[in-house]
Amino acid sequence: MQNSTLYLQRLSELLKMEYEAEKEEFRVQTESMGIKRKIHRGVCWHPVKIERSYYNSLNQFVVEITRHTDEEDIEHHFEHGKPVQFFSLKSSQATRETMGKNDISYYTFSSSVSYVDGERMVVTLPSSQTLVDLQSADSLGVQLYFDETSYKTMFHALNDAINAKNNRLAELKDVFAGQQKLQKRTFSPIQYPWLNKTQENAVNEVLWAKDVAVVHGPPGTGKTTTLVEAIYETLHRETQVLVCAQSNMAVDWISEKLVDHGIPVLRIGNPSRVNDKMLSFTYERKFESHPDYPELWSIRKTIRQIKENKKRGDNIHQKIARLRDRASEIEISITAQLFDEARVIACTLVGSANKILVRQKFSTLFIDEAAQALEPACWIAIRRASRVVLAGDHQQLPPTIKCYPAMKQGLGKTLMERIVENQPEAVSLLKVQYRMNDAIMKFSSDWFYHGSVESDASVKHRSVLDWEHPITWIDGNELKNQANNEMDGREEGAEKIEIDFKEEFIGDNHGRINKAEAELVLLTLKEYIAKIGKERFLAERLDVGIISPYKVQTQYLRQQIRKREEFHAYRHAISINTVDGFQGQERDIIMISLVRSNSKGEIGFLSDLRRMNVAMTRARMKLIIFGDKETLQHHSFYKELISYVEKIQS
């Protein structure tokens, strides 16, 4: 049992360590890192071109910019709400490779991302005057800025929870710490014939909970299906609920599923994927579609024109004041109507601090992908709710933390994990998976879930090819040695294979690469598609995911896939990404390149087994793992996994 207040005070101290570490990283990045390196890390666009500017429906002045790059494989981290900083080059002669900090001039005004769509980004500016400054730049770029606001919001939320006394927030604080017994409603369980028994139980536990409920969903067990059903049933008893997640992508995913279920959703903030369906339920799009919006737009335009003309009449201030009062009246009226019509308010955890939610309170808060959310971020939204439902899997991807000491001292422990420990009776484990061949699922079930996850009959024996093993382990060094041994005693003068499957370190951001292993992945993929047959592969729309824990390895693989003619017909069916990029996704065939191969047996962050759990469980029918057994088997997990695969193949 924990003292809830002392725990949160300690958590605030750890968050401060993370804040300082990230702030310092940003300082170093700004002062010493070249533009080319920033681009490759996904934190910078350069060069960018200004396309157009306008006032959006929220009366914010925005500018649309586009980037031009030949390097299609470079991902970026720009998304709605992220702060950004514009810069220009002082010297037109400078290149990406040669320019240093003295060649770059940063603009001092703050901006933020409205939305990103491919190579196009819309950025909110503080005023129209700042656009003039940007238009004068010879060579314009934009980079992510240190997110001071998110940290301030988290500190404020923690402070509210620490100081909470004699109210609902104080009660929840004690419940989460195990200092207060869970309270439950009592009514007969409801049957849901379309759900399995563990899903049905989870929905009922959500409905019974007065304080907190946890839906623990291992890979492929239908967590989202269960959560949507729980929200739907809750809305039979409550007028409106708040649904949050750590990332915009996770909010988009659950929002889309709720909309498909016929539930009216109001999305606060812009989606990570910009299309008509996703935009249709955003606050901004609904706001500008309201019948009263043309009048509001006209009033705002009039106010701007009066200011621009700078004519000073006797009653100009009074006129502007009257217009602003009318504008505020319309804004409040439209917002109130939009909230009245919505059954679900959806946003990120940090986004729940949005000013349009200031006076909003909710009976129930649902937090999806709760195992990826920092606990301080959860408290931002918890302040608005009477009870909390968390859904996720703490055996999959953890939160992203920059400060290693802070992580080791407890910042890495999520609120979901804490509740699982302190209030185990609040947890409902989903136990039937609908994604993977049973052999692919079983190792994950045994290692991470005490063997409690079972395969549904519909997927138990699914496979791409008849009679093949569902899991294959390929070791480049092992293949090389076998081939060389077979050459012994044969024709004299036969040259042995000298390919080196050792990893290389390229210095930036855990930049490990194993080009020989990457080539082996591509060769194996080519041969496997040929084995399936081109016609069948395309006709059945089979898809392939290539995963590596190392970003630089995925970039190299993308480059090679793009270059090689033999993969041209299949490029639409091949996805290459890091483990984090594959969270929540699945493919028919998954190939994992583990990269690490060295004489010391060092495996770095491959020792974070939760990432490996994610990678392994993306495959529906076939899993192929590429890795140096000699290096990896020093770790008990990989030793067991190698042994498991060898037993399957024997």
PDB file of C-alpha atoms in Angstrom, residues 70 94 135 145 155 160 168 170 199 205 215 260 271 312 320 331 336 363-364 368 370 376 402 465 502 526 534 593 622:
ATOM      1  CA  ASP A  70      13.866  13.230 -52.487  1.00  0.00           C
ATOM      2  CA  ALA A  94      25.508  27.064 -47.021  1.00  0.00           C
ATOM      3  CA  GLN A 135       8.077  35.449 -46.684  1.00  0.00           C
ATOM      4  CA  TYR A 145      10.273  23.140 -30.528  1.00  0.00           C
ATOM      5  CA  PHE A 155       2.848  19.692 -13.361  1.00  0.00           C
ATOM      6  CA  ASP A 160      -4.075  19.521  -8.174  1.00  0.00           C
ATOM      7  CA  ARG A 168     -13.699  13.083  -5.687  1.00  0.00           C
ATOM      8  CA  ALA A 170      -8.787  12.917  -3.462  1.00  0.00           C
ATOM      9  CA  GLN A 199     -14.940  -9.671 -23.284  1.00  0.00           C
ATOM     10  CA  GLU A 205     -16.919  -4.979 -14.859  1.00  0.00           C
ATOM     11  CA  VAL A 215      -9.405  -3.750 -19.425  1.00  0.00           C
ATOM     12  CA  ASP A 260     -18.662   3.396 -37.171  1.00  0.00           C
ATOM     13  CA  PRO A 271      -6.475  13.989 -36.450  1.00  0.00           C
ATOM     14  CA  ARG A 312      -9.784  56.552 -35.346  1.00  0.00           C
ATOM     15  CA  ILE A 320     -15.288  46.836 -31.947  1.00  0.00           C
ATOM     16  CA  GLU A 331     -19.052  31.231 -30.410  1.00  0.00           C
ATOM     17  CA  ALA A 336     -22.719  24.649 -26.512  1.00  0.00           C
ATOM     18  CA  SER A 363     -19.091  10.869 -15.044  1.00  0.00           C
ATOM     19  CA  THR A 364     -16.689   8.520 -16.824  1.00  0.00           C
ATOM     20  CA  ASP A 368      -7.214   3.956 -24.310  1.00  0.00           C
ATOM     21  CA  ALA A 370      -3.167   3.567 -21.093  1.00  0.00           C
ATOM     22  CA  PRO A 376       1.182  12.729 -14.941  1.00  0.00           C
ATOM     23  CA  LYS A 402      14.244  10.551 -22.368  1.00  0.00           C
ATOM     24  CA  LEU A 465       1.442 -22.216 -47.209  1.00  0.00           C
ATOM     25  CA  LYS A 502      28.094  -7.973 -37.781  1.00  0.00           C
ATOM     26  CA  LYS A 526      11.809 -12.422 -52.679  1.00  0.00           C
ATOM     27  CA  LYS A 534       2.994 -13.812 -57.723  1.00  0.00           C
ATOM     28  CA  SER A 593      15.363  -7.879 -38.262  1.00  0.00           C
ATOM     29  CA  LYS A 622       3.843 -16.393 -40.766  1.00  0.00           C
TER      30      LYS A 622
END
